[in-house]
mmCIF file of C-alpha atoms and ligand atoms in Angstrom:
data_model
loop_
_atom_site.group_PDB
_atom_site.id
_atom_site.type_symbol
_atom_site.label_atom_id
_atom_site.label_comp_id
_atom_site.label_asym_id
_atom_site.label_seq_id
_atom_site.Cartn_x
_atom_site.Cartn_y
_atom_site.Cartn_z
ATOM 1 C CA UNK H 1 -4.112 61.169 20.751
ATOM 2 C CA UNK H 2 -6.196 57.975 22.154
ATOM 3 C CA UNK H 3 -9.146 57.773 19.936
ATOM 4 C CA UNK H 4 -11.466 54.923 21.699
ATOM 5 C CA UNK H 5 -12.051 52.147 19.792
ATOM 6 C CA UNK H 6 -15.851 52.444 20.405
ATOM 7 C CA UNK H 7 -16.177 55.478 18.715
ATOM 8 C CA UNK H 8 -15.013 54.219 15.345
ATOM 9 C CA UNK H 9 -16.010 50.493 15.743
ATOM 10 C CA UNK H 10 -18.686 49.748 12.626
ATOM 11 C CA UNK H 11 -20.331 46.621 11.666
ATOM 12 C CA UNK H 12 -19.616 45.015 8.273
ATOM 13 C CA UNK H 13 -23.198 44.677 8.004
ATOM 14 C CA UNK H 14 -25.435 47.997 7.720
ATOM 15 C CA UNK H 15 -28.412 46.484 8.238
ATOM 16 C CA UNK H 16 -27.568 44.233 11.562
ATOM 17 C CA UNK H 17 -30.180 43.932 14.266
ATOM 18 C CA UNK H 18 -30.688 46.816 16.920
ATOM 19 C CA UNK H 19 -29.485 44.338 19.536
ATOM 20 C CA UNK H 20 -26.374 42.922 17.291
ATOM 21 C CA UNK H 21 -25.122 46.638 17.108
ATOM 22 C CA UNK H 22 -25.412 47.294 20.710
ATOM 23 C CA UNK H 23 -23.267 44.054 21.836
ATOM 24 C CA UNK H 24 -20.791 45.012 18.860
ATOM 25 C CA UNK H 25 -20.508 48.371 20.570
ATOM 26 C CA UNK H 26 -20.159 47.177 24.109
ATOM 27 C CA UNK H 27 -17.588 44.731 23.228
ATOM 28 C CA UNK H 28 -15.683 47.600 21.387
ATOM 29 C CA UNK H 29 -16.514 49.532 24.704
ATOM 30 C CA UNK H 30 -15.820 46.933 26.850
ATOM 31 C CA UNK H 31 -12.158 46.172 26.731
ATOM 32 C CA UNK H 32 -12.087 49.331 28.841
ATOM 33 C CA UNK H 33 -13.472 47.333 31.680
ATOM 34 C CA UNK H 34 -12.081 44.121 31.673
ATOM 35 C CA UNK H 35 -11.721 40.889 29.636
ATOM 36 C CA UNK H 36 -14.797 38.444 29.929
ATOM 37 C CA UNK H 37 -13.803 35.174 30.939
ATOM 38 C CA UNK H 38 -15.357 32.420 28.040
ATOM 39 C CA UNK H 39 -16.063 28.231 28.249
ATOM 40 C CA UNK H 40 -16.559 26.203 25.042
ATOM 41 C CA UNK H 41 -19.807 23.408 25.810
ATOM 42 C CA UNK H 42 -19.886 25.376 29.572
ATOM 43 C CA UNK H 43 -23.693 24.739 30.315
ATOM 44 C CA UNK H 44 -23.622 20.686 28.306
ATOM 45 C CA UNK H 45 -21.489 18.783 30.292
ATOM 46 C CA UNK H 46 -18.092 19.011 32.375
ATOM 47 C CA UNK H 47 -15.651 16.575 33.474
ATOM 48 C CA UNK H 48 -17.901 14.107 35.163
ATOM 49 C CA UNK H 49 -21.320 14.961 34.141
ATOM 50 C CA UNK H 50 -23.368 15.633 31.382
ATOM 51 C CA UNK H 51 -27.066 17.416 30.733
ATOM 52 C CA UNK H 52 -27.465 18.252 33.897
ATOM 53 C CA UNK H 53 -29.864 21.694 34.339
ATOM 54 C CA UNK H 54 -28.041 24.992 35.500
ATOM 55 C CA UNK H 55 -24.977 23.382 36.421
ATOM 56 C CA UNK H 56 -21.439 24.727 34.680
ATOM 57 C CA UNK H 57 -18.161 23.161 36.181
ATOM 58 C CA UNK H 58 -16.931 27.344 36.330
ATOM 59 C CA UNK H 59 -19.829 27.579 38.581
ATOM 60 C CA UNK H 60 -19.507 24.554 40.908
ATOM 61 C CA UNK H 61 -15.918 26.138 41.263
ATOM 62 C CA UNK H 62 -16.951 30.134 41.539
ATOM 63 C CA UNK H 63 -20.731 29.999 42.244
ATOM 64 C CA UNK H 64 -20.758 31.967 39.226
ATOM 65 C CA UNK H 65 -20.964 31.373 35.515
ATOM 66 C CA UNK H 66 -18.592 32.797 32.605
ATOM 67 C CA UNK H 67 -19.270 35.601 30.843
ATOM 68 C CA UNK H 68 -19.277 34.107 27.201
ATOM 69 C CA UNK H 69 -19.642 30.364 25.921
ATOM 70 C CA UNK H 70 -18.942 28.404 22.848
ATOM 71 C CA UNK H 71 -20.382 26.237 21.107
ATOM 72 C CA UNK H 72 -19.560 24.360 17.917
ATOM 73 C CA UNK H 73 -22.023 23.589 14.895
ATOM 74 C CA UNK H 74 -19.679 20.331 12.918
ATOM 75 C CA UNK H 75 -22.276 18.265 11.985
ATOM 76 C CA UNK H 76 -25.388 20.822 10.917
ATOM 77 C CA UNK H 77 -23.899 20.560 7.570
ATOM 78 C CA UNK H 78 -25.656 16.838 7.153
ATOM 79 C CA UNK H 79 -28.760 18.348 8.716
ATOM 80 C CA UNK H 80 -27.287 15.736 12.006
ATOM 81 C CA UNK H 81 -29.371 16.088 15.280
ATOM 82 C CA UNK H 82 -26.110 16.255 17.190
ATOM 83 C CA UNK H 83 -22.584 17.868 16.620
ATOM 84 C CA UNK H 84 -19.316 16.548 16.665
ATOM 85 C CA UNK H 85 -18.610 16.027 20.001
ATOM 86 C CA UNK H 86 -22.221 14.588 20.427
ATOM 87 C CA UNK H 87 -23.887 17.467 21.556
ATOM 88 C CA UNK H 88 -27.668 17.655 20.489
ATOM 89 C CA UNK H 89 -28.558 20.925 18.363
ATOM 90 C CA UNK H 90 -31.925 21.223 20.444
ATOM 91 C CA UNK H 91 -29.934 21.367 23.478
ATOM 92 C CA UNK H 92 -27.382 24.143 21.980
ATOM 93 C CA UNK H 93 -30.524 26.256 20.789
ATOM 94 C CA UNK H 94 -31.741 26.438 24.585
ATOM 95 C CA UNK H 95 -28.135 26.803 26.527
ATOM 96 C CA UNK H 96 -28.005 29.707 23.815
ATOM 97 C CA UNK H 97 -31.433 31.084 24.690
ATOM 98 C CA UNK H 98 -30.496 30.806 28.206
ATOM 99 C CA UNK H 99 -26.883 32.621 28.034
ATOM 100 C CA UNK H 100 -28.532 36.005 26.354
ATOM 101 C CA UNK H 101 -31.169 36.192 29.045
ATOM 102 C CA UNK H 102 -28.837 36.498 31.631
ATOM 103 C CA UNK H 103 -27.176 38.619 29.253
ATOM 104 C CA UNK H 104 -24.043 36.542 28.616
ATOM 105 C CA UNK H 105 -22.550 36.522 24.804
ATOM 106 C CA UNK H 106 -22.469 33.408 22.575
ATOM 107 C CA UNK H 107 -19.683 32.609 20.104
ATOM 108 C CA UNK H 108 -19.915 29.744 17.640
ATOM 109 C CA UNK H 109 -17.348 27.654 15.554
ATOM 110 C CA UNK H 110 -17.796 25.307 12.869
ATOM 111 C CA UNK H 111 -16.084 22.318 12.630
ATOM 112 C CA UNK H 112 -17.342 21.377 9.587
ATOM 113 C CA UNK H 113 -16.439 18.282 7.897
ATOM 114 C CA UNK H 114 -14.427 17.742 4.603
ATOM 115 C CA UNK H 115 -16.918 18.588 1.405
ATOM 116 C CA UNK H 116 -14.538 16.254 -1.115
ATOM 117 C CA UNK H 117 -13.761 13.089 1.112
ATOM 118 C CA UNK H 118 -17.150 13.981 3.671
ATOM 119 C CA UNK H 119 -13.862 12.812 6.776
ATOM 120 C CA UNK H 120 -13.451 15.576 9.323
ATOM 121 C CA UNK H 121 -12.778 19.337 9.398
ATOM 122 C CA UNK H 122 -9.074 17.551 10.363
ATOM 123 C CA UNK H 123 -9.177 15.618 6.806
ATOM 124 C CA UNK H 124 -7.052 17.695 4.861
ATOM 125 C CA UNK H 125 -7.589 16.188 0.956
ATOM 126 C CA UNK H 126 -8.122 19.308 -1.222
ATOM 127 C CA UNK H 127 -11.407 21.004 -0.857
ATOM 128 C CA UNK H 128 -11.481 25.225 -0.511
ATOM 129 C CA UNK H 129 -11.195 25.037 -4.437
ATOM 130 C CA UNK H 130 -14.170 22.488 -4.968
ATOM 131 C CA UNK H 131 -16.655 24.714 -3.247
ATOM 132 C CA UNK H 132 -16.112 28.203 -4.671
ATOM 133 C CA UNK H 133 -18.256 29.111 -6.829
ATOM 134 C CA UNK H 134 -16.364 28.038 -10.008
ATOM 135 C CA UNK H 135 -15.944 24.580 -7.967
ATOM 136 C CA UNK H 136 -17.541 21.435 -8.765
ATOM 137 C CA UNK H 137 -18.577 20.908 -5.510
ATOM 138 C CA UNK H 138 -20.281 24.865 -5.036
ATOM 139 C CA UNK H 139 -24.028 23.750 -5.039
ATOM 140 C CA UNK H 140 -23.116 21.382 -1.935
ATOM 141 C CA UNK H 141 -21.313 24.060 -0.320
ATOM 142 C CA UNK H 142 -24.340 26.312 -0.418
ATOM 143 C CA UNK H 143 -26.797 23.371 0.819
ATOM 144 C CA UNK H 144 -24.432 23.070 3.797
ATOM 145 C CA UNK H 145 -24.666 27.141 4.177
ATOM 146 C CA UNK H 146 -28.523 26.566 3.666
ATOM 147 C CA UNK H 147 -28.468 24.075 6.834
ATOM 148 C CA UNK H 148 -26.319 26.191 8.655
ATOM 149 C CA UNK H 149 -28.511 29.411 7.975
ATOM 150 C CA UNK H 150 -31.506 27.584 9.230
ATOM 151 C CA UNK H 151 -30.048 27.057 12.367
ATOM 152 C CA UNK H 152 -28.325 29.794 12.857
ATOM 153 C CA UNK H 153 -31.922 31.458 12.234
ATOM 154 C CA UNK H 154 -33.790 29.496 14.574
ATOM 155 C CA UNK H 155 -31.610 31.310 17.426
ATOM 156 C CA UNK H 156 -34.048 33.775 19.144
ATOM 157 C CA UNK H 157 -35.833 34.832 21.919
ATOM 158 C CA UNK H 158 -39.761 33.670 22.516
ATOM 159 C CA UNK H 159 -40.794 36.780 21.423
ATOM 160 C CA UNK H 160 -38.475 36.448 17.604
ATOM 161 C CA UNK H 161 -35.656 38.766 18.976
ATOM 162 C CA UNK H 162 -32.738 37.511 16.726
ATOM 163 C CA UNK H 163 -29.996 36.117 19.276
ATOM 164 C CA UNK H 164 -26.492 38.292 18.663
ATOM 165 C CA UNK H 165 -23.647 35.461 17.640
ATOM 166 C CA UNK H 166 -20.372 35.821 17.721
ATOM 167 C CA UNK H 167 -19.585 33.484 14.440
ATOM 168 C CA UNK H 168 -15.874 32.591 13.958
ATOM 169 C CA UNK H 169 -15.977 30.277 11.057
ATOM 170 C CA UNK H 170 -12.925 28.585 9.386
ATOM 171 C CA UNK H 171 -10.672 29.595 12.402
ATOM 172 C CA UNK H 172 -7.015 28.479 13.017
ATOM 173 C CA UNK H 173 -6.791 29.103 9.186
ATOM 174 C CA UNK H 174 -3.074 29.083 9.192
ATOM 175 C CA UNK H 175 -2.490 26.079 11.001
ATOM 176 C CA UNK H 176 -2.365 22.961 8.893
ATOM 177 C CA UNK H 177 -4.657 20.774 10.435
ATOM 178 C CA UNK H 178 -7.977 21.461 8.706
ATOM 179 C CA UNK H 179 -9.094 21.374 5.400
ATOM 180 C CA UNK H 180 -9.204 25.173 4.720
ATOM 181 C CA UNK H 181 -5.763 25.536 6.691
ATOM 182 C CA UNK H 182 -2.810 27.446 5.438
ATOM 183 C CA UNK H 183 -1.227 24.086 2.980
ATOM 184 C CA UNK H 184 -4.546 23.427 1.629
ATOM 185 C CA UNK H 185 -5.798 26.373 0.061
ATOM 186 C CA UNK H 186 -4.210 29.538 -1.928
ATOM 187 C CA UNK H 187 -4.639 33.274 0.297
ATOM 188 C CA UNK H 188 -6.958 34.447 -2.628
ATOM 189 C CA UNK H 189 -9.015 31.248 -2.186
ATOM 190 C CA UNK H 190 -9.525 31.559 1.653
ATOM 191 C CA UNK H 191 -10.516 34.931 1.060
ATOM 192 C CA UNK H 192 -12.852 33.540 -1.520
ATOM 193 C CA UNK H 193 -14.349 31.296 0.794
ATOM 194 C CA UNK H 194 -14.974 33.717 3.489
ATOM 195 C CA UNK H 195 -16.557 36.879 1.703
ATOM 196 C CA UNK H 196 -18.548 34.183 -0.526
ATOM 197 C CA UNK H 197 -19.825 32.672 2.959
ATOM 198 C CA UNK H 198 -20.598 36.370 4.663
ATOM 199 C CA UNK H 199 -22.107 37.457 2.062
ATOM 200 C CA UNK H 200 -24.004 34.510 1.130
ATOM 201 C CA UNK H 201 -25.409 34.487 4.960
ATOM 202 C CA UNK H 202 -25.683 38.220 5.344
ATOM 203 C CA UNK H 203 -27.164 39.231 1.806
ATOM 204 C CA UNK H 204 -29.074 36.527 0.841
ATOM 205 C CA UNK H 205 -30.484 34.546 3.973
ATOM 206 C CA UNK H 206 -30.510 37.907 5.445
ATOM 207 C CA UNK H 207 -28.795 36.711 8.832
ATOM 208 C CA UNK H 208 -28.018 40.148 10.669
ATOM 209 C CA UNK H 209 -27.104 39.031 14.070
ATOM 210 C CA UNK H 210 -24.018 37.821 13.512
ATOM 211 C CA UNK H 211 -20.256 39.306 14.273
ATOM 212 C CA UNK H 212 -17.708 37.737 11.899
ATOM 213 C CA UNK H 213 -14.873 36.410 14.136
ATOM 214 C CA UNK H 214 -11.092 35.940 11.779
ATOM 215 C CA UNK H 215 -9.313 34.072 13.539
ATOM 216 C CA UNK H 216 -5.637 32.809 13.087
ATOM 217 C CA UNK H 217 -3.771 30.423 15.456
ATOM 218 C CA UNK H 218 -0.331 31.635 16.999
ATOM 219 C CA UNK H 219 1.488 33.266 14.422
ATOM 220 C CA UNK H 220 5.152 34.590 13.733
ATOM 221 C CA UNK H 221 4.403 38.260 12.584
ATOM 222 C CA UNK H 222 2.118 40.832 11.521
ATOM 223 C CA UNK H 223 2.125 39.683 7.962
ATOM 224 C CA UNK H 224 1.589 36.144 8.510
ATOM 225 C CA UNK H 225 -1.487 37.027 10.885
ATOM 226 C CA UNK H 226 -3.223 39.226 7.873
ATOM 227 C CA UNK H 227 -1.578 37.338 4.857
ATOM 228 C CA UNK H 228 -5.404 35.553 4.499
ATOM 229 C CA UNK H 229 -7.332 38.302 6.290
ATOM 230 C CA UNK H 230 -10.588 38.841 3.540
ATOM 231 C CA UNK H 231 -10.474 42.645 4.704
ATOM 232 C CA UNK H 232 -12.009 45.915 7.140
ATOM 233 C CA UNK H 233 -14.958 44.830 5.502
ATOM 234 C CA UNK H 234 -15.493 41.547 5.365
ATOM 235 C CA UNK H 235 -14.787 40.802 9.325
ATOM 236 C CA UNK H 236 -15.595 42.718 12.689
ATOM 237 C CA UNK H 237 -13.353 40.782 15.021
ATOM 238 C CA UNK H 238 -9.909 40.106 14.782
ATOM 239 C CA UNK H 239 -8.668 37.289 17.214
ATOM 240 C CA UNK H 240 -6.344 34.015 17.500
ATOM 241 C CA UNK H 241 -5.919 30.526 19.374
ATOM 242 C CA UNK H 242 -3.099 29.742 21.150
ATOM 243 C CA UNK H 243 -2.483 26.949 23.592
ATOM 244 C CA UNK H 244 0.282 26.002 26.547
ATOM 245 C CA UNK H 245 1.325 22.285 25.495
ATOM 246 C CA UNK H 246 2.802 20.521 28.701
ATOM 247 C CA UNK H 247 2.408 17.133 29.278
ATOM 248 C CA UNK H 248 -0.317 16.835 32.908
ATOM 249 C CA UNK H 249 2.684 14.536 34.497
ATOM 250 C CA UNK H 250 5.710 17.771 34.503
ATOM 251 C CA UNK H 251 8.024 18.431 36.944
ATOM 252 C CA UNK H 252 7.570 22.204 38.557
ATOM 253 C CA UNK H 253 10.346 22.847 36.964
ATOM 254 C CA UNK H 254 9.359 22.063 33.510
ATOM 255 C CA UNK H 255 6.433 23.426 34.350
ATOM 256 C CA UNK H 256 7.782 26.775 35.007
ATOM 257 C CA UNK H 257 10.136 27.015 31.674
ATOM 258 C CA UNK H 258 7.089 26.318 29.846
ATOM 259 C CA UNK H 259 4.897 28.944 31.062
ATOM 260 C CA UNK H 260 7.411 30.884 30.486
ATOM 261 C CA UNK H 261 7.583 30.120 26.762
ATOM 262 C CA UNK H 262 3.742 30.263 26.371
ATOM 263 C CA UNK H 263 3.788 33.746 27.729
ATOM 264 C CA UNK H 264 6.484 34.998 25.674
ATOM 265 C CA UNK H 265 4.285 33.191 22.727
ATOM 266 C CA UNK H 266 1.029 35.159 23.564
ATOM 267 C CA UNK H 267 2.274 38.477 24.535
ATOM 268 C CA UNK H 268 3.797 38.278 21.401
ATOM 269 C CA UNK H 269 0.970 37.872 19.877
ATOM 270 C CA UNK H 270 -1.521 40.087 21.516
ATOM 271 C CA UNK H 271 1.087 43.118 20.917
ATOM 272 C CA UNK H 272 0.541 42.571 17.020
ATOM 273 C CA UNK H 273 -3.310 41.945 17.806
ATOM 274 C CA UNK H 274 -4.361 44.826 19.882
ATOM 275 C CA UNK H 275 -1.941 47.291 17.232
ATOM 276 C CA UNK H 276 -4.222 45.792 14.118
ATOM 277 C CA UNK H 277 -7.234 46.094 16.282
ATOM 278 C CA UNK H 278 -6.959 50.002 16.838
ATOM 279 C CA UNK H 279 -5.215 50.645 13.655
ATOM 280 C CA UNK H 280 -8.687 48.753 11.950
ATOM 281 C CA UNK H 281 -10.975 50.343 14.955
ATOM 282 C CA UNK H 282 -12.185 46.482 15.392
ATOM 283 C CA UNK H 283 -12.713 44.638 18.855
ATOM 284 C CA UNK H 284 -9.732 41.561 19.858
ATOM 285 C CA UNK H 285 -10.274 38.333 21.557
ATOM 286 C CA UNK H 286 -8.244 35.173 22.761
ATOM 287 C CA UNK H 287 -11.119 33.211 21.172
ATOM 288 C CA UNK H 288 -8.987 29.668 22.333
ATOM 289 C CA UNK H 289 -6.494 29.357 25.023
ATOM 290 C CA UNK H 290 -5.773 26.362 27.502
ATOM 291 C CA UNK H 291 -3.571 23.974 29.643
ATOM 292 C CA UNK H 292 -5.024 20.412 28.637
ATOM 293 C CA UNK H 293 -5.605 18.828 32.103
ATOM 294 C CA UNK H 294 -4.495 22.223 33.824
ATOM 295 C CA UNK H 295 -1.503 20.588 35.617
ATOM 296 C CA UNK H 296 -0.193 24.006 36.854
ATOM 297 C CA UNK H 297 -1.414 24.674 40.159
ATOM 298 C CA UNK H 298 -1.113 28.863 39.825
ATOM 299 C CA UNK H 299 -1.629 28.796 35.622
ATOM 300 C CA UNK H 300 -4.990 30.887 35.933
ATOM 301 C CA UNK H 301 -3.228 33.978 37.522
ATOM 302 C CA UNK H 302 0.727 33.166 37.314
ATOM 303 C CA UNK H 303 0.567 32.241 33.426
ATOM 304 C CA UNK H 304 -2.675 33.638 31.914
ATOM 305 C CA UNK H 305 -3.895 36.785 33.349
ATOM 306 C CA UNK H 306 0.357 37.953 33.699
ATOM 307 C CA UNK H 307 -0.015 37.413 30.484
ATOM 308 C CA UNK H 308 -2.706 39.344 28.887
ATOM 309 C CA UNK H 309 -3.916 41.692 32.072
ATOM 310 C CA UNK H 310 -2.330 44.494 29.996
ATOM 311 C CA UNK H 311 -3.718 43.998 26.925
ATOM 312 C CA UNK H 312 -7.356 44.849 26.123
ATOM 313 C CA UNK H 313 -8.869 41.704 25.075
ATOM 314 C CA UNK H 314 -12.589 41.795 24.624
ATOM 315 C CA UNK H 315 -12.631 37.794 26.139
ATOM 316 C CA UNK H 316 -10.820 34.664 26.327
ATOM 317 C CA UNK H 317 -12.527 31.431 25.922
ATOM 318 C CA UNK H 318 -11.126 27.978 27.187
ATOM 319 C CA UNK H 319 -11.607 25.256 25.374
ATOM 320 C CA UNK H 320 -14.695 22.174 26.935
ATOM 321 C CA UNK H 321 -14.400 19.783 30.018
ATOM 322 C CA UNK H 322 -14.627 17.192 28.138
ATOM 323 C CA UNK H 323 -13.522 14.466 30.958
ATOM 324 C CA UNK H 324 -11.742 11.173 29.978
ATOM 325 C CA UNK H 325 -11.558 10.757 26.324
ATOM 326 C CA UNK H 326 -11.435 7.634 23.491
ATOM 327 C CA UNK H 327 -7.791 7.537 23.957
ATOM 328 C CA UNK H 328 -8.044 7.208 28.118
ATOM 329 C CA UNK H 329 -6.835 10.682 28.218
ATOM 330 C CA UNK H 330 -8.337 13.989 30.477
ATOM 331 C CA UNK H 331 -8.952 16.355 28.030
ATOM 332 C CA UNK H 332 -10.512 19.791 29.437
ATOM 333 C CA UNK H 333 -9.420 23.091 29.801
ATOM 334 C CA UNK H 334 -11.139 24.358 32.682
ATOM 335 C CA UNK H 335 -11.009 23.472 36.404
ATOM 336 C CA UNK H 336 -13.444 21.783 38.222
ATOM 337 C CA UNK H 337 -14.598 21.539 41.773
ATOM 338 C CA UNK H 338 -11.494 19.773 43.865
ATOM 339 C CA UNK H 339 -9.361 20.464 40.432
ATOM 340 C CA UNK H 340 -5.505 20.981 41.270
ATOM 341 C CA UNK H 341 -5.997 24.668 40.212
ATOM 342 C CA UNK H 342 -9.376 25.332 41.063
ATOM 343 C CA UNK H 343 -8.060 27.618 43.999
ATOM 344 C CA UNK H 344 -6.205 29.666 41.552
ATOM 345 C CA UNK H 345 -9.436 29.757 39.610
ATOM 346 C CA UNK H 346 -10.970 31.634 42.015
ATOM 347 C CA UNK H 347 -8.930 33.980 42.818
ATOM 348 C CA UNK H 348 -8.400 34.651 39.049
ATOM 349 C CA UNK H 349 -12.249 35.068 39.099
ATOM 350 C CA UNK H 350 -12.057 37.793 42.370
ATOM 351 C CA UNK H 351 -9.699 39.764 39.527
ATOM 352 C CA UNK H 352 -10.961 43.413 38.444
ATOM 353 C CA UNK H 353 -10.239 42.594 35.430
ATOM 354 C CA UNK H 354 -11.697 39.320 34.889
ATOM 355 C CA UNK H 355 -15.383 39.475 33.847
ATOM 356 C CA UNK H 356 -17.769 36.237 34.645
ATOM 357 C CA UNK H 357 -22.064 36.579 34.663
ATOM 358 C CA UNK H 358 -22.274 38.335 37.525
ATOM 359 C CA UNK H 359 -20.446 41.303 36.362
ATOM 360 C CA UNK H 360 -21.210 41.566 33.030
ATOM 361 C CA UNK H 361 -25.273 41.560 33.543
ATOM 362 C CA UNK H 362 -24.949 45.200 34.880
ATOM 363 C CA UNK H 363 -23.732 46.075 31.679
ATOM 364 C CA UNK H 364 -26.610 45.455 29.735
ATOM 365 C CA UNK H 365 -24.749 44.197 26.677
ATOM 366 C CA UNK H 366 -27.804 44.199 24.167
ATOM 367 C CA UNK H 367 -28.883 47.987 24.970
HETATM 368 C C1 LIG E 401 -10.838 19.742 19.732
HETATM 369 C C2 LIG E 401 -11.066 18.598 20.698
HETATM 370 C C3 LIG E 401 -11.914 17.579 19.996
HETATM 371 C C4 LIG E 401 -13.222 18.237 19.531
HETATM 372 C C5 LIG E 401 -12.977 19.515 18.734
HETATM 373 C C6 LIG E 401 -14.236 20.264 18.416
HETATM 374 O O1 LIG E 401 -9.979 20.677 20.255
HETATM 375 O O2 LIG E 401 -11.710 19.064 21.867
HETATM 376 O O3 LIG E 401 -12.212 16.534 20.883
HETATM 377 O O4 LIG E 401 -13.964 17.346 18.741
HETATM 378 O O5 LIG E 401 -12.105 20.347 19.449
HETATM 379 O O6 LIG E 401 -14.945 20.645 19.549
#
């Protein structure tokens, strides 16, 4: 017997906005359309511009925007004006004003910097420990929440509508590259961490427009995905990051094995994902995927959507368009207008299956 998703989908918070409920539903609803495609930083800058009004580099290449966007908050913790990657907070408040009135979705990360040494989410000295509540470090912790509260508060309509987040803090937690990644912290601890910080935000700032995003990166097995999972009732999404490493200058041929080993790599993956996410009646997402530099002139429908048409994914986000970085590198994810794959990109977009704005505003994801 198929029992939908939908039907048994519930909210770990009882007392979530009218509007929060309805998106939670239509994403649980939802991967029975299609899988919404998502752009971290889409409506901030792209390769070769920045700040400019209305433009998205997914729309300069499909006269269309995505469907979902990211956006990070590292850097609210100080009370900063912009992020990490140097993106004003005022201007993140409006692009996420803007998405839900054309009745796009919003998911937001936190690359939150080290609490012991104050280096970057990437600094890995010991921290998780610090900040618990038996920590010595617990009353900065909760200052930081406070900060991040605030803003996460301040998202909402003209009129005070609350503005439904997809929140997907501490992510990649098994990886070992960030503070609170697998190494650095005992499984009880990161579960610690994350009921302490939903229930800190949900029961006493009394945020109720957010959906808690887990997230993992690639993983080996079932167990590894859920050995730091906090619980059914401590998270409402379950998703993971994986991405295609191949250097921009490969032959076709190397090109070819390594889609190949990506794809094995994510199926994989997505197998274990969508069984946990109707065994736990809880939506799924790619929340990060990518090609750095997108050097694969057919990735967008020969690698990615081979790879995951079958599976129903609420979304999957790629990470920003950054353009030429501090170490004279491209780094984005996305294609751009003249891009070696943008062609690919839009036939990927013409897909059924593949959701963008245009599609999803019929569906009236907040009702
Ligand atoms: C990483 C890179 C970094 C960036 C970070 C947070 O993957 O894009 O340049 O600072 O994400 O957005």
């Amino acid at each position: 017997m198929i029992t939908s998703l939908h039907s048994l989908a519930q909210l770990i918070d009882n007392n979530a906005s009218k509007e929060t409920r309805a998106l939670y539903m239509n994403l649980a609803k939802g991967v029975e359309k299609g899988i919404m495609f998502g752009h971290q930083d889409d409506l901030a800058y792209g390769v070769n511009w920045k700040y400019q009004k209305g433009r998205s580099d997914i729309k300069d290449v499909t006269e269309d925007y995505p469907a979902v966007y990211g956006w990070d908050l590292g850097g609210i913790e100080h009370d900063n004006q912009v992020n990490l990657d140097g993106v004003p907070f005022e201007n993140i408040k409006s692009y996420v004003k803007e998405v839900y009135r054309r009745g796009g979705i919003n998911t937001i990360s936190w690359h939150l910097d080290n609490p012991v040494s104050l280096g970057s989410a990437w600094d890995t000295a010991k921290a998780v420990s610090e900040i618990l509540p038996a920590g010595k470090l617990h009353h900065k912790y909760i200052l930081w929440l406070d900060r991040l509260a605030l803003f996460l508060n301040s998202l909402e309509t003209d009129n005070g509508t609350k503005i439904p987040i997809l929140f997907r803090p501490f992510h990649e937690l098994n990886g070992a590259w960030f503070w609170w990644g697998r190494p650095h912290c005992t499984p009880q601890e990161y579960v610690e961490l994350w009921r302490f910080t939903v229930t800190y935000l949900r029961d006493k700032k009394q945020l109720h427009h957010l959906i808690y995003v887990f997230n993992t990166n690639s993983f080996k097995d079932k167990e590894e995905f859920l050995e730091r999972y906090p619980g059914d009732t401590y998270a409402d999404m379950l998703s993971f990051d994986v991405y295609q490493f191949t250097a921009v200058d490969a032959s076709a041929d190397e090109l070819r094995q390594a889609s190949v080993k990506f794809q094995k790599q994510l199926q994989h993956n997505l197998q274990i994902l969508i069984e946990l996410s109707k065994e736990k009646s809880k939506p799924a997402a790619l929340a990060e995927t990518g090609l750095e530099g997108v050097p694969d002139p057919d990735w967008w429908t020969g690698t990615l959507y081979a790879a995951i048409k079958d599976f129903p994914i609420a979304y999957v986000l790629v990470w920003r368009n950054h353009g030429l970085n501090s170490e004279n590198k491209m780094h984005y994810y996305a294609p751009y207008k003249g891009q070696k794959s943008a062609l690919d990109f839009k036939k990927f977009y013409k897909l059924d299956k593949m959701l963008f704005q245009k599609d999803i505003e019929k569906l009236n994801l907040y009702q």
